[in-house]
């Protein structure tokens, strides 16, 4: 039965039947849009991002790539005329961020038994999902319009970088990357430059105030302001030079 359809036609007798999806548990799978090569390319793009260590995309060595279908509980609810979709993991998570998976409705198809080879078996029962919605979201059973088990395609990567092994997951439908622990960009040099820069400009900003007392009132403020502008421009040169040097190194 296609997702979103309210009626099902019997393939034997042709009878059209209304299906109460709030009681039935349907089973779907998301079509992958990335093959193995594109999945690896998505991982490399993520490695080259701003959060990861410099040159991670170049220096990391991918040790394994495994295709899997991860189970998610998809629950549609309707409260006050507004429909909401809730996605909850149907199995234990190796990476907690995987709970943020998205399910593109256009790529959802009925589950086929030929996918069993790649599918991870669900370990979270549907009753647990109903209880979770009631206790944590305060959603009554009567507000549930549909519950479905959806298997989402992912690539599990194991990669090696500077003496450590890491795991990352790539959503084979959207290209989104999930990783709990990964080589992060070294932030200390950036924080140090920012702190010193703020301190230097704070001290420089006191020049007009000091000039007010040292020189003759308002005219002293004018002199101090001119001095401050010159100092600010002079400070910008070494700060930007240091930032550029750190950026190249880290």
GROMACS .gro file of C-alpha atoms in nm:
model
  250
    1UNK     CA    1   0.000   0.000   0.000
    2UNK     CA    2   0.141   0.339  -0.101
    3UNK     CA    3   0.208   0.591   0.173
    4UNK     CA    4  -0.070   0.845   0.208
    5UNK     CA    5  -0.335   0.622   0.051
    6UNK     CA    6  -0.651   0.580   0.257
    7UNK     CA    7  -0.793   0.288   0.060
    8UNK     CA    8  -0.652  -0.047  -0.048
    9UNK     CA    9  -0.778  -0.263  -0.333
   10UNK     CA   10  -0.774  -0.640  -0.291
   11UNK     CA   11  -0.561  -0.790  -0.569
   12UNK     CA   12  -0.773  -1.105  -0.572
   13UNK     CA   13  -1.134  -0.980  -0.571
   14UNK     CA   14  -1.094  -0.613  -0.655
   15UNK     CA   15  -1.277  -0.495  -0.343
   16UNK     CA   16  -1.185  -0.145  -0.225
   17UNK     CA   17  -1.131  -0.131   0.151
   18UNK     CA   18  -1.078   0.157   0.390
   19UNK     CA   19  -0.774   0.104   0.610
   20UNK     CA   20  -0.761   0.242   0.963
   21UNK     CA   21  -0.392   0.329   0.984
   22UNK     CA   22  -0.416   0.422   1.349
   23UNK     CA   23  -0.445   0.052   1.431
   24UNK     CA   24  -0.254  -0.108   1.143
   25UNK     CA   25   0.126  -0.089   1.135
   26UNK     CA   26   0.245  -0.038   0.779
   27UNK     CA   27   0.596  -0.114   0.660
   28UNK     CA   28   0.788   0.111   0.420
   29UNK     CA   29   1.139   0.169   0.294
   30UNK     CA   30   1.306   0.485   0.168
   31UNK     CA   31   1.460   0.465  -0.178
   32UNK     CA   32   1.833   0.542  -0.172
   33UNK     CA   33   1.949   0.819  -0.404
   34UNK     CA   34   2.322   0.776  -0.340
   35UNK     CA   35   2.525   0.479  -0.457
   36UNK     CA   36   2.845   0.375  -0.278
   37UNK     CA   37   3.064   0.624  -0.465
   38UNK     CA   38   2.828   0.915  -0.397
   39UNK     CA   39   2.796   0.810  -0.034
   40UNK     CA   40   3.174   0.821   0.006
   41UNK     CA   41   3.182   1.159  -0.170
   42UNK     CA   42   2.923   1.293   0.076
   43UNK     CA   43   3.144   1.178   0.364
   44UNK     CA   44   3.451   1.349   0.213
   45UNK     CA   45   3.256   1.675   0.171
   46UNK     CA   46   3.158   1.660   0.537
   47UNK     CA   47   3.520   1.592   0.633
   48UNK     CA   48   3.622   1.907   0.445
   49UNK     CA   49   3.374   2.121   0.643
   50UNK     CA   50   3.437   2.382   0.909
   51UNK     CA   51   3.382   2.158   1.212
   52UNK     CA   52   3.638   1.891   1.131
   53UNK     CA   53   4.017   1.888   1.155
   54UNK     CA   54   4.203   2.050   0.868
   55UNK     CA   55   4.279   1.811   0.578
   56UNK     CA   56   4.066   1.538   0.734
   57UNK     CA   57   3.913   1.473   0.391
   58UNK     CA   58   4.262   1.417   0.250
   59UNK     CA   59   4.440   1.239   0.534
   60UNK     CA   60   4.161   1.011   0.660
   61UNK     CA   61   4.163   0.652   0.533
   62UNK     CA   62   3.825   0.487   0.485
   63UNK     CA   63   3.852   0.130   0.614
   64UNK     CA   64   3.500   0.001   0.548
   65UNK     CA   65   3.167   0.103   0.398
   66UNK     CA   66   2.853  -0.098   0.480
   67UNK     CA   67   2.503  -0.042   0.343
   68UNK     CA   68   2.220  -0.082   0.594
   69UNK     CA   69   1.850  -0.010   0.633
   70UNK     CA   70   1.788   0.145   0.973
   71UNK     CA   71   1.435   0.115   1.121
   72UNK     CA   72   1.243   0.423   1.232
   73UNK     CA   73   0.892   0.455   1.371
   74UNK     CA   74   0.693   0.715   1.177
   75UNK     CA   75   0.383   0.839   1.357
   76UNK     CA   76   0.135   1.085   1.209
   77UNK     CA   77  -0.084   1.265   1.458
   78UNK     CA   78  -0.361   1.521   1.424
   79UNK     CA   79  -0.436   1.764   1.705
   80UNK     CA   80  -0.665   2.062   1.657
   81UNK     CA   81  -0.673   2.007   1.282
   82UNK     CA   82  -0.293   2.024   1.256
   83UNK     CA   83  -0.099   1.722   1.137
   84UNK     CA   84   0.245   1.644   1.278
   85UNK     CA   85   0.498   1.374   1.195
   86UNK     CA   86   0.705   1.213   1.469
   87UNK     CA   87   1.014   1.003   1.394
   88UNK     CA   88   1.158   0.774   1.659
   89UNK     CA   89   1.433   0.511   1.632
   90UNK     CA   90   1.307   0.154   1.622
   91UNK     CA   91   1.644   0.005   1.720
   92UNK     CA   92   1.940   0.092   1.942
   93UNK     CA   93   2.150   0.379   1.810
   94UNK     CA   94   2.526   0.354   1.769
   95UNK     CA   95   2.526   0.729   1.701
   96UNK     CA   96   2.265   0.931   1.888
   97UNK     CA   97   2.249   1.196   1.615
   98UNK     CA   98   2.093   0.933   1.388
   99UNK     CA   99   1.768   1.012   1.565
  100UNK     CA  100   1.760   1.332   1.356
  101UNK     CA  101   1.713   1.139   1.032
  102UNK     CA  102   1.466   1.286   0.784
  103UNK     CA  103   1.226   1.077   0.577
  104UNK     CA  104   1.158   1.230   0.233
  105UNK     CA  105   0.795   1.144   0.158
  106UNK     CA  106   0.855   1.133  -0.218
  107UNK     CA  107   1.106   0.847  -0.181
  108UNK     CA  108   0.898   0.624   0.049
  109UNK     CA  109   0.786   0.293  -0.105
  110UNK     CA  110   0.627  -0.026   0.034
  111UNK     CA  111   0.884  -0.253   0.197
  112UNK     CA  112   0.992  -0.555  -0.003
  113UNK     CA  113   1.121  -0.882   0.143
  114UNK     CA  114   1.422  -0.864  -0.088
  115UNK     CA  115   1.554  -0.588   0.139
  116UNK     CA  116   1.582  -0.819   0.441
  117UNK     CA  117   1.951  -0.876   0.370
  118UNK     CA  118   2.030  -0.513   0.456
  119UNK     CA  119   1.756  -0.435   0.709
  120UNK     CA  120   1.829  -0.397   1.079
  121UNK     CA  121   1.561  -0.568   1.285
  122UNK     CA  122   1.353  -0.333   1.502
  123UNK     CA  123   1.397  -0.384   1.875
  124UNK     CA  124   1.169  -0.105   2.001
  125UNK     CA  125   0.806  -0.231   2.003
  126UNK     CA  126   0.524  -0.014   1.873
  127UNK     CA  127   0.369  -0.017   2.221
  128UNK     CA  128   0.678   0.162   2.352
  129UNK     CA  129   0.633   0.432   2.089
  130UNK     CA  130   0.269   0.482   2.186
  131UNK     CA  131   0.368   0.505   2.553
  132UNK     CA  132   0.646   0.752   2.475
  133UNK     CA  133   0.409   0.978   2.281
  134UNK     CA  134   0.155   0.968   2.563
  135UNK     CA  135   0.403   1.032   2.844
  136UNK     CA  136   0.645   1.276   2.679
  137UNK     CA  137   0.440   1.448   2.409
  138UNK     CA  138   0.100   1.417   2.581
  139UNK     CA  139  -0.050   1.271   2.264
  140UNK     CA  140  -0.353   1.051   2.325
  141UNK     CA  141  -0.406   0.732   2.127
  142UNK     CA  142  -0.707   0.888   1.955
  143UNK     CA  143  -0.486   1.156   1.798
  144UNK     CA  144  -0.274   0.899   1.614
  145UNK     CA  145  -0.368   0.874   1.246
  146UNK     CA  146  -0.094   0.645   1.121
  147UNK     CA  147   0.193   0.437   1.252
  148UNK     CA  148   0.447   0.292   1.014
  149UNK     CA  149   0.782   0.119   1.036
  150UNK     CA  150   1.015   0.287   0.788
  151UNK     CA  151   1.357   0.150   0.697
  152UNK     CA  152   1.595   0.432   0.605
  153UNK     CA  153   1.905   0.361   0.390
  154UNK     CA  154   2.239   0.453   0.543
  155UNK     CA  155   2.606   0.388   0.476
  156UNK     CA  156   2.814   0.308   0.781
  157UNK     CA  157   3.175   0.417   0.739
  158UNK     CA  158   3.475   0.325   0.951
  159UNK     CA  159   3.775   0.549   0.893
  160UNK     CA  160   4.123   0.589   1.039
  161UNK     CA  161   4.290   0.921   1.118
  162UNK     CA  162   4.611   0.988   1.312
  163UNK     CA  163   4.606   0.675   1.523
  164UNK     CA  164   4.233   0.667   1.591
  165UNK     CA  165   3.936   0.486   1.437
  166UNK     CA  166   3.607   0.669   1.389
  167UNK     CA  167   3.255   0.592   1.271
  168UNK     CA  168   3.029   0.807   1.055
  169UNK     CA  169   2.690   0.741   0.900
  170UNK     CA  170   2.569   0.884   0.570
  171UNK     CA  171   2.198   0.902   0.491
  172UNK     CA  172   2.180   0.738   0.147
  173UNK     CA  173   1.859   0.929   0.068
  174UNK     CA  174   1.961   1.285   0.159
  175UNK     CA  175   2.341   1.275   0.191
  176UNK     CA  176   2.328   1.399   0.552
  177UNK     CA  177   2.622   1.287   0.768
  178UNK     CA  178   2.597   1.182   1.133
  179UNK     CA  179   2.893   1.139   1.368
  180UNK     CA  180   2.915   1.142   1.746
  181UNK     CA  181   3.293   1.149   1.783
  182UNK     CA  182   3.518   1.282   1.508
  183UNK     CA  183   3.848   1.475   1.470
  184UNK     CA  184   3.737   1.831   1.547
  185UNK     CA  185   3.899   2.153   1.437
  186UNK     CA  186   4.155   2.273   1.691
  187UNK     CA  187   3.986   2.581   1.839
  188UNK     CA  188   4.245   2.707   2.090
  189UNK     CA  189   4.447   2.925   1.845
  190UNK     CA  190   4.128   3.093   1.720
  191UNK     CA  191   4.005   3.155   2.074
  192UNK     CA  192   4.344   3.295   2.175
  193UNK     CA  193   4.355   3.537   1.883
  194UNK     CA  194   3.998   3.647   1.948
  195UNK     CA  195   4.065   3.703   2.318
  196UNK     CA  196   4.383   3.902   2.258
  197UNK     CA  197   4.214   4.105   1.985
  198UNK     CA  198   3.921   4.194   2.211
  199UNK     CA  199   4.156   4.290   2.493
  200UNK     CA  200   4.371   4.506   2.264
  201UNK     CA  201   4.072   4.693   2.120
  202UNK     CA  202   3.921   4.740   2.466
  203UNK     CA  203   4.241   4.906   2.585
  204UNK     CA  204   4.257   5.114   2.267
  205UNK     CA  205   3.898   5.228   2.321
  206UNK     CA  206   4.008   5.389   2.649
  207UNK     CA  207   4.237   5.633   2.466
  208UNK     CA  208   3.967   5.901   2.408
  209UNK     CA  209   3.866   5.882   2.776
  210UNK     CA  210   4.225   5.919   2.891
  211UNK     CA  211   4.278   6.207   2.646
  212UNK     CA  212   3.976   6.387   2.791
  213UNK     CA  213   4.156   6.417   3.124
  214UNK     CA  214   4.509   6.463   2.990
  215UNK     CA  215   4.424   6.733   2.737
  216UNK     CA  216   4.173   7.015   2.746
  217UNK     CA  217   3.825   6.861   2.773
  218UNK     CA  218   3.639   6.820   2.443
  219UNK     CA  219   3.944   6.891   2.229
  220UNK     CA  220   4.120   6.611   2.416
  221UNK     CA  221   3.846   6.369   2.315
  222UNK     CA  222   3.897   6.467   1.951
  223UNK     CA  223   4.271   6.410   1.975
  224UNK     CA  224   4.214   6.080   2.155
  225UNK     CA  225   3.969   5.967   1.889
  226UNK     CA  226   4.220   6.031   1.612
  227UNK     CA  227   4.484   5.840   1.806
  228UNK     CA  228   4.236   5.555   1.863
  229UNK     CA  229   4.160   5.530   1.490
  230UNK     CA  230   4.530   5.506   1.410
  231UNK     CA  231   4.587   5.242   1.678
  232UNK     CA  232   4.283   5.041   1.564
  233UNK     CA  233   4.411   5.032   1.207
  234UNK     CA  234   4.759   4.936   1.327
  235UNK     CA  235   4.619   4.654   1.543
  236UNK     CA  236   4.415   4.512   1.256
  237UNK     CA  237   4.725   4.424   1.055
  238UNK     CA  238   4.890   4.179   1.301
  239UNK     CA  239   4.553   4.035   1.408
  240UNK     CA  240   4.450   3.952   1.052
  241UNK     CA  241   4.800   3.821   0.977
  242UNK     CA  242   4.787   3.592   1.281
  243UNK     CA  243   4.436   3.472   1.188
  244UNK     CA  244   4.548   3.392   0.833
  245UNK     CA  245   4.850   3.201   0.963
  246UNK     CA  246   4.636   2.996   1.204
  247UNK     CA  247   4.381   2.926   0.931
  248UNK     CA  248   4.651   2.784   0.703
  249UNK     CA  249   4.794   2.569   0.982
  250UNK     CA  250   4.476   2.441   1.145
   0.00000   0.00000   0.00000
